[in-house]
C-alpha positions as protocol buffer text, in pm:
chain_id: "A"
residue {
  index: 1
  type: UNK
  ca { x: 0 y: 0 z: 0 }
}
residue {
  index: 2
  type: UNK
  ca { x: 141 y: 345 z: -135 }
}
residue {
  index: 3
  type: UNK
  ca { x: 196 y: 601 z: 130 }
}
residue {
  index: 4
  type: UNK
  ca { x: -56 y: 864 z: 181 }
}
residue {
  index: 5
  type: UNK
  ca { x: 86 y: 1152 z: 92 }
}
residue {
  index: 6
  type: UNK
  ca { x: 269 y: 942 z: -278 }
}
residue {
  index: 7
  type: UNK
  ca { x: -85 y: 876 z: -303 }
}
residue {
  index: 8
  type: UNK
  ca { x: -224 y: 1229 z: -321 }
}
residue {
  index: 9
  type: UNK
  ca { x: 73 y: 1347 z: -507 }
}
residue {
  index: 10
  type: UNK
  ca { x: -20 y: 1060 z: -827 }
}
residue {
  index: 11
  type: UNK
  ca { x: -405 y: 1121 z: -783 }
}
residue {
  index: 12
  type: UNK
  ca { x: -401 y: 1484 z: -809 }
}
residue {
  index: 13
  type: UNK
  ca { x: -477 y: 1601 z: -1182 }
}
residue {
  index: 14
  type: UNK
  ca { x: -651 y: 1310 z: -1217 }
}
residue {
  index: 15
  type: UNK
  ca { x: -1093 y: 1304 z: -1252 }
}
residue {
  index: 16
  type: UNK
  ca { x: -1077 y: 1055 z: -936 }
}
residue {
  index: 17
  type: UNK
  ca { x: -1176 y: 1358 z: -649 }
}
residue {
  index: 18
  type: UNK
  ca { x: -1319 y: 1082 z: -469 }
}
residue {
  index: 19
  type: UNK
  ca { x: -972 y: 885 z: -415 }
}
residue {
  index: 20
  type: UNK
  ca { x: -786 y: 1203 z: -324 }
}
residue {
  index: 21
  type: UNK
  ca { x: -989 y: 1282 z: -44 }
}
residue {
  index: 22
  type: UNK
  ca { x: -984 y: 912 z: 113 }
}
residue {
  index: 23
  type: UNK
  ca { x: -561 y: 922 z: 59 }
}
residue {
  index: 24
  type: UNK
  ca { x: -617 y: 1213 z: 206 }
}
residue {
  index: 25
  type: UNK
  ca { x: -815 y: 1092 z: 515 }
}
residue {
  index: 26
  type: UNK
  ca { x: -528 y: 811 z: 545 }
}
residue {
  index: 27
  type: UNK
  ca { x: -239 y: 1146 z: 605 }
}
residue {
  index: 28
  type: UNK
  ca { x: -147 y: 1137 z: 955 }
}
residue {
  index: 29
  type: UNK
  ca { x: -232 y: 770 z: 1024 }
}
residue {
  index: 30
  type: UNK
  ca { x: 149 y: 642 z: 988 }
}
residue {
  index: 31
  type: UNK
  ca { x: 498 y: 809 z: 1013 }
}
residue {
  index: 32
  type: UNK
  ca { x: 555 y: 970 z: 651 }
}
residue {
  index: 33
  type: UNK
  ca { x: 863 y: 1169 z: 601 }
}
residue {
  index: 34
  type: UNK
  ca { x: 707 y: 1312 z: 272 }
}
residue {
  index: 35
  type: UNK
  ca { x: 359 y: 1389 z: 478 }
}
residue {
  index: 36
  type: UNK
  ca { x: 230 y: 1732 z: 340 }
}
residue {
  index: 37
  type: UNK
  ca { x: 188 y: 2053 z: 529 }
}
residue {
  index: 38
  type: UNK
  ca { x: -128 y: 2105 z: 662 }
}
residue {
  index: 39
  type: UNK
  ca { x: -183 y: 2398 z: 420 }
}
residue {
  index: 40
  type: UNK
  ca { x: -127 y: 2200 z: 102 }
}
residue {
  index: 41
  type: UNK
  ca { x: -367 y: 1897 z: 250 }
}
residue {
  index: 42
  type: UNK
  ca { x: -617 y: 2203 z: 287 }
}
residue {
  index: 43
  type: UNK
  ca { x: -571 y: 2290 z: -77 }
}
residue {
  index: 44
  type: UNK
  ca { x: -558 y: 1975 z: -244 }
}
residue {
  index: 45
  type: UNK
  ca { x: -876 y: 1878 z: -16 }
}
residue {
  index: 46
  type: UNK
  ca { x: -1028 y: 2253 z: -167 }
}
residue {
  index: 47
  type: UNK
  ca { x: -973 y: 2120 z: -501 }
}
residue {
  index: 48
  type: UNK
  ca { x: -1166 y: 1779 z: -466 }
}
residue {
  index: 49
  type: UNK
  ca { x: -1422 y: 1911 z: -294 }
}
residue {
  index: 50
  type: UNK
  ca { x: -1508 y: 2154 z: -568 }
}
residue {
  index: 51
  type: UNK
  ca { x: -1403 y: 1910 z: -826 }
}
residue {
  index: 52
  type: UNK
  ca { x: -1736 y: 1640 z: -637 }
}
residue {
  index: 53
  type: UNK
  ca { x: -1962 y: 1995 z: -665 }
}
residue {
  index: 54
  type: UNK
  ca { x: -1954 y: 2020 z: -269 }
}
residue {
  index: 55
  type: UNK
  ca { x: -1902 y: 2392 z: -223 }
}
residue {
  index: 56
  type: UNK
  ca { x: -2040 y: 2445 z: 106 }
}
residue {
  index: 57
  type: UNK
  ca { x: -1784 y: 2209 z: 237 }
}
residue {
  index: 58
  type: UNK
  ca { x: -1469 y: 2368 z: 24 }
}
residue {
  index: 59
  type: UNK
  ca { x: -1574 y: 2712 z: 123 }
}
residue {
  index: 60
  type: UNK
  ca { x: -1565 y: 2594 z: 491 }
}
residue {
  index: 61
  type: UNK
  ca { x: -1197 y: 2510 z: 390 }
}
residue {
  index: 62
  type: UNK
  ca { x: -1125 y: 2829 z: 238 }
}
residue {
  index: 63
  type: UNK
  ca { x: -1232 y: 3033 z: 545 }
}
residue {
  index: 64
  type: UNK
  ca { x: -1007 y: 2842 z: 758 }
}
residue {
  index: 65
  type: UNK
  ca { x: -730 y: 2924 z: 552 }
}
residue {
  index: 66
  type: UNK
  ca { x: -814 y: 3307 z: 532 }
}
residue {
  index: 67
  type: UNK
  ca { x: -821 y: 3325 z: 884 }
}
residue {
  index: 68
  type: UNK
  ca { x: -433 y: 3228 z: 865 }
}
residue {
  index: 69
  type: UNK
  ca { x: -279 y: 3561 z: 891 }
}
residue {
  index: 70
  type: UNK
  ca { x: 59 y: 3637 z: 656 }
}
residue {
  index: 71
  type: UNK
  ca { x: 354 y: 3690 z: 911 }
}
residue {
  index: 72
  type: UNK
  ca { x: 521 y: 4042 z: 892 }
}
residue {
  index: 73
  type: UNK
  ca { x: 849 y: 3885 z: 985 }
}
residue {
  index: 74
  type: UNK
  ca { x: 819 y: 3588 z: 765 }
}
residue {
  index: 75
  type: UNK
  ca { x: 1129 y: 3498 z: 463 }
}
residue {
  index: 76
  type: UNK
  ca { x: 853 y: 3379 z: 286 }
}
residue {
  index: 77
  type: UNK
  ca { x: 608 y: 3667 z: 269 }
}
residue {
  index: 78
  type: UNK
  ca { x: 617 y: 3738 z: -82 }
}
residue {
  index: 79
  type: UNK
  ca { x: 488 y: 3345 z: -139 }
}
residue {
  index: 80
  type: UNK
  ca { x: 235 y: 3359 z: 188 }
}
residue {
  index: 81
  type: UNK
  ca { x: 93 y: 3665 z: 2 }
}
residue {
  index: 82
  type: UNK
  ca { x: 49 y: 3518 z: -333 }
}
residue {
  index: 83
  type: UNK
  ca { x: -101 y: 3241 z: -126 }
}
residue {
  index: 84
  type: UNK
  ca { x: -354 y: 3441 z: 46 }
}
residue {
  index: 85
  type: UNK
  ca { x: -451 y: 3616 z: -280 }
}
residue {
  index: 86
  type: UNK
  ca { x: -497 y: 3319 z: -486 }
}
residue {
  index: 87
  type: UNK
  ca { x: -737 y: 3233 z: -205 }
}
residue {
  index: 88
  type: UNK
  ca { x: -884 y: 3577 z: -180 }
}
residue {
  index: 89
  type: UNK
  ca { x: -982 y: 3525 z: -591 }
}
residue {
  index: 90
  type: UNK
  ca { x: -1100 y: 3196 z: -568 }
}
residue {
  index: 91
  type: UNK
  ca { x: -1350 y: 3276 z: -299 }
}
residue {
  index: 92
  type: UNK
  ca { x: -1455 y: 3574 z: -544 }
}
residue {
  index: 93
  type: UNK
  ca { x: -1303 y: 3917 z: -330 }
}
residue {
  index: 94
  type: UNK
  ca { x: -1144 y: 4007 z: -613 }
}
residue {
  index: 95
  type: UNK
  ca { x: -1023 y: 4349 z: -448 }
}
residue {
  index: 96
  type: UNK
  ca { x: -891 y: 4204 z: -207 }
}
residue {
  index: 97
  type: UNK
  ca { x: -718 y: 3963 z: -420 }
}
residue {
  index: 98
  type: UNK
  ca { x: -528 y: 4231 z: -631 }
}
residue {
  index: 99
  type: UNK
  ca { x: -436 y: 4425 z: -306 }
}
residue {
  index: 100
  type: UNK
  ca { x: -301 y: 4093 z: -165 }
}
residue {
  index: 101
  type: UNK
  ca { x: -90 y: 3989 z: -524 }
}
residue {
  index: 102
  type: UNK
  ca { x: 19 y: 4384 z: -433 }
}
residue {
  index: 103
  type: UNK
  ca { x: 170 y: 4307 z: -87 }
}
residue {
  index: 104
  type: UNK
  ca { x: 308 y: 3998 z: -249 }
}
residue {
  index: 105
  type: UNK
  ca { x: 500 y: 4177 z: -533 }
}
residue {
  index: 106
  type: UNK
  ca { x: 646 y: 4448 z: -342 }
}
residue {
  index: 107
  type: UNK
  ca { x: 805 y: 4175 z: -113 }
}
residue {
  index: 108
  type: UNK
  ca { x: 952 y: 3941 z: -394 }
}
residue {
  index: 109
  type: UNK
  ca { x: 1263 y: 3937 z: -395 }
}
residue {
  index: 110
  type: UNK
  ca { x: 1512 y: 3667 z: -548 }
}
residue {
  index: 111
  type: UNK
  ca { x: 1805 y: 3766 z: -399 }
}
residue {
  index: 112
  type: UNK
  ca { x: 1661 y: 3690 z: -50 }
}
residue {
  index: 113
  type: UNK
  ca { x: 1496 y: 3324 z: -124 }
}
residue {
  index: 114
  type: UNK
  ca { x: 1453 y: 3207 z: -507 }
}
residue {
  index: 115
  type: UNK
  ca { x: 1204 y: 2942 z: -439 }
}
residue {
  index: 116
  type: UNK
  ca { x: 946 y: 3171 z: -231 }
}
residue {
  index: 117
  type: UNK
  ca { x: 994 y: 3415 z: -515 }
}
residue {
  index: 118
  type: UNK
  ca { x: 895 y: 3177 z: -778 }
}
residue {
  index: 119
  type: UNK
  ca { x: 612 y: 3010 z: -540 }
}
residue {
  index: 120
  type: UNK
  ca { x: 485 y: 3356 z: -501 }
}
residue {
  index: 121
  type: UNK
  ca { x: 532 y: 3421 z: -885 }
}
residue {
  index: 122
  type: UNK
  ca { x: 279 y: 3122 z: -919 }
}
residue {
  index: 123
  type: UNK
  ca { x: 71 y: 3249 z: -671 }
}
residue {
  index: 124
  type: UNK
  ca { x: 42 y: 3572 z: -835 }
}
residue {
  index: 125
  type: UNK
  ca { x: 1 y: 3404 z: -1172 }
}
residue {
  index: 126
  type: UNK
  ca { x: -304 y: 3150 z: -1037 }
}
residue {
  index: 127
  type: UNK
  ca { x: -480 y: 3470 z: -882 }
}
residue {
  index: 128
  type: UNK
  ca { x: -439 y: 3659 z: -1231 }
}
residue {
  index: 129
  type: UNK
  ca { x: -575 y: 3376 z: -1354 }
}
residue {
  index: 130
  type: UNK
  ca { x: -855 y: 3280 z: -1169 }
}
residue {
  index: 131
  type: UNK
  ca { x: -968 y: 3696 z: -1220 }
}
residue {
  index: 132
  type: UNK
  ca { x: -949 y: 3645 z: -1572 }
}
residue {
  index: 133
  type: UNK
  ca { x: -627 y: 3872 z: -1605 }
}
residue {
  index: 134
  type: UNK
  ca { x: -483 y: 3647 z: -1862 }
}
residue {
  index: 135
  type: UNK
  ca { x: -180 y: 3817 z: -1963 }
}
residue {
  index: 136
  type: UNK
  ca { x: -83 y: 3922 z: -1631 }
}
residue {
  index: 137
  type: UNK
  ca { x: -98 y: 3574 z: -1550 }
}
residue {
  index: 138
  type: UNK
  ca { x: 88 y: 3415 z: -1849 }
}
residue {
  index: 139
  type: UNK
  ca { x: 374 y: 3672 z: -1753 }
}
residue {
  index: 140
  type: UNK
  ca { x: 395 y: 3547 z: -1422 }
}
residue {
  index: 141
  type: UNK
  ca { x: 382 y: 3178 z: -1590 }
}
residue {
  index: 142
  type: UNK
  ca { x: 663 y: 3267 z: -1816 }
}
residue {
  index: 143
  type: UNK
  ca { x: 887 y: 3394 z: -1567 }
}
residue {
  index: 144
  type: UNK
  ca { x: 763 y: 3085 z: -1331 }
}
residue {
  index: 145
  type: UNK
  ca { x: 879 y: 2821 z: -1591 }
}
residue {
  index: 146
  type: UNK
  ca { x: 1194 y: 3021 z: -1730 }
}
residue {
  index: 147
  type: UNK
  ca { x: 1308 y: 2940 z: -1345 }
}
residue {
  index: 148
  type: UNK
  ca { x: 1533 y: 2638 z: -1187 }
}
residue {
  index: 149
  type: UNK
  ca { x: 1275 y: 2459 z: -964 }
}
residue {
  index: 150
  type: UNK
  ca { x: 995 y: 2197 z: -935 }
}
residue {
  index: 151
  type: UNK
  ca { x: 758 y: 2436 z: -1110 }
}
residue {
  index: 152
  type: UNK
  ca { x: 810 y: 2311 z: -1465 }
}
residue {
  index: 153
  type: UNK
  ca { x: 558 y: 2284 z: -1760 }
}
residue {
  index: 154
  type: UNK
  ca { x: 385 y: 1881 z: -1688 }
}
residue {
  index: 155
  type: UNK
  ca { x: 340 y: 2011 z: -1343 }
}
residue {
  index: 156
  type: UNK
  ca { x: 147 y: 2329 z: -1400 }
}
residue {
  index: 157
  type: UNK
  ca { x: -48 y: 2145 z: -1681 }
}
residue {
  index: 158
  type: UNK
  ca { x: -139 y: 1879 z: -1446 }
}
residue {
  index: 159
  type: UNK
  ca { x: -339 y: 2136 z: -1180 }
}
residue {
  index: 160
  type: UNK
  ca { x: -653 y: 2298 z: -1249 }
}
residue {
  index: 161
  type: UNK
  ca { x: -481 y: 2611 z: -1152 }
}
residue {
  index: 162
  type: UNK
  ca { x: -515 y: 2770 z: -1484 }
}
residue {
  index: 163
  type: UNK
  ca { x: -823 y: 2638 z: -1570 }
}
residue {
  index: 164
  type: UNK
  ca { x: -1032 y: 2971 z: -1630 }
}
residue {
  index: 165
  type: UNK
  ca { x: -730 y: 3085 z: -1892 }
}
residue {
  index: 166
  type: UNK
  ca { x: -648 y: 2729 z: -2017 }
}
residue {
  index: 167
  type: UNK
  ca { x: -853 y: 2752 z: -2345 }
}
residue {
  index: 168
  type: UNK
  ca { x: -681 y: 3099 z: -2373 }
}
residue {
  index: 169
  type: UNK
  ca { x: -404 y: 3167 z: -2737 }
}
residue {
  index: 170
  type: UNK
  ca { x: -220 y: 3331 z: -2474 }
}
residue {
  index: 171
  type: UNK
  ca { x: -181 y: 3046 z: -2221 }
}
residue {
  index: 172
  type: UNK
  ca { x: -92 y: 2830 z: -2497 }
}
residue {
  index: 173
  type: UNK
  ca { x: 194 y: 3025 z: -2637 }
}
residue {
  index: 174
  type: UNK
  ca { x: 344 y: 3021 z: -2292 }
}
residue {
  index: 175
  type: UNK
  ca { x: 327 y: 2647 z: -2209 }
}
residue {
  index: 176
  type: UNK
  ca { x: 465 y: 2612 z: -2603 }
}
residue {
  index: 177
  type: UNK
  ca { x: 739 y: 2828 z: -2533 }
}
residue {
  index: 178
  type: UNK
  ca { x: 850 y: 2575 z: -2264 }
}
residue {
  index: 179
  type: UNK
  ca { x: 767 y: 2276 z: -2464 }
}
residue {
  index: 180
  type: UNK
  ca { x: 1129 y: 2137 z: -2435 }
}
residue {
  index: 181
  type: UNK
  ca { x: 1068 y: 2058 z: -2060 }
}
residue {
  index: 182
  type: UNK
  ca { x: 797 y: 1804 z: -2181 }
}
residue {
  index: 183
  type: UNK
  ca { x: 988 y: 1424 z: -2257 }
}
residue {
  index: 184
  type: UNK
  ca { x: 754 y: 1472 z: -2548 }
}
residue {
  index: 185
  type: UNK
  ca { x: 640 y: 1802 z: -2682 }
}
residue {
  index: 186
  type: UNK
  ca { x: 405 y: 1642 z: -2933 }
}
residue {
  index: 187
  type: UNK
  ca { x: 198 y: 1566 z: -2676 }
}
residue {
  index: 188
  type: UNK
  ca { x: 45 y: 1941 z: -2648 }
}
residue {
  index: 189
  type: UNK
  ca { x: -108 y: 1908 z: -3007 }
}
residue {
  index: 190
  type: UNK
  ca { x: -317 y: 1646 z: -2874 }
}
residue {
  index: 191
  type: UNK
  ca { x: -367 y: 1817 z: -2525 }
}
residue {
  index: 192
  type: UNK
  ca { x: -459 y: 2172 z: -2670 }
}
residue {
  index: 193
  type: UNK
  ca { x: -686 y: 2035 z: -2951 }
}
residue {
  index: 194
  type: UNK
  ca { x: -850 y: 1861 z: -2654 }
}
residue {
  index: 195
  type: UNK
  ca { x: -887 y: 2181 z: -2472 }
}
residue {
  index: 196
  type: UNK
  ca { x: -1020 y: 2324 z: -2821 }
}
residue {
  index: 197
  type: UNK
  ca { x: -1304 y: 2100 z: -2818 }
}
residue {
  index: 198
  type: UNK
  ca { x: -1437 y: 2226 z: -2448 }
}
């Protein structure tokens, strides 16, 4: 039997909400050095939730997590921001999303910590996109995938992050443009024309 958490990890991006949220159930039950932080299980719990239509249960989820206030003092402020902003937009503030993805641009800073300042790239690029912004948030994609980390091209394609912009020219240009991170490229003719046909 896979661990939990390997088990989340290969389920997510799949149509199977129903087996995330029982691997996720199982998290916690034995030791697991690759066991989640409790803010991704929220999110990846978010995600099947909405994915099974049960939106009373995922917004539950969502409050908890905007009652999580970003640390002033925190190396990772410019990533908790994006965070808090791409939560902000998905629960439909969308003011208060932009003024968050604010606070989490004036604190990037790569010369401090690269990863938080790609994380909070992404986290400024899923906000654009779940607002619709679509070229704000290909930018932010762009310079997300032009980076050195485990935010590569099959692993944003593989979330429903992007989903509102995913049928977008734009989106598509940006995910081509980093085609050579794919074992096979070919494989977005087939994945796009898919997309076409929503």
């Amino acid at each position: 039997d896979l661990p939990a958490s390997l088990s989340v990890y290969l389920l997510r991006g799949t149509q199977q909400p129903d087996q995330v949220l029982r691997a996720l159930d199982r998290i916690g039950a034995t030791k697991d050095p690759w066991e989640p932080d409790t803010q991704e299980i929220t999110w990846t719990r978010m995600e099947a939730l909405r994915a099974l239509g049960r939106d009373a249960e995922m917004r539950s989820y969502l409050q908890s997590l905007l009652r999580t206030e970003v640390r002033v003092d925190s190396p990772a402020m410019d990533s908790e921001w994006a965070d808090r902003a791409a939560l902000l937009a998905w629960s439909g503030d969308r003011e208060a999303a932009l003024a968050a993805v604010a606070k989490a641009r004036a604190a990037m800073d790569p010369q401090r910590n690269f990863l938080t300042y790609v994380e909070a790239q992404n986290g400024t690029a899923v906000t654009y996109a779940r607002l619709g912004m679509t070229a704000d948030a290909c930018t932010a994609v762009d310079t997300v995938l032009s980076s050195p980390t485990y935010f590569t091209t099959g692993f944003e394609l593989t979330h429903d992050w992007f989903d509102p912009i995913r049928h977008t020219p734009e989106f598509e240009a940006v995910i081509r443009k980093h085609a050579d991170q794919l074992k096979d490229p070919a494989i977005l003719d087939s994945y796009f024309a898919k997309d076409a046909a929503h």
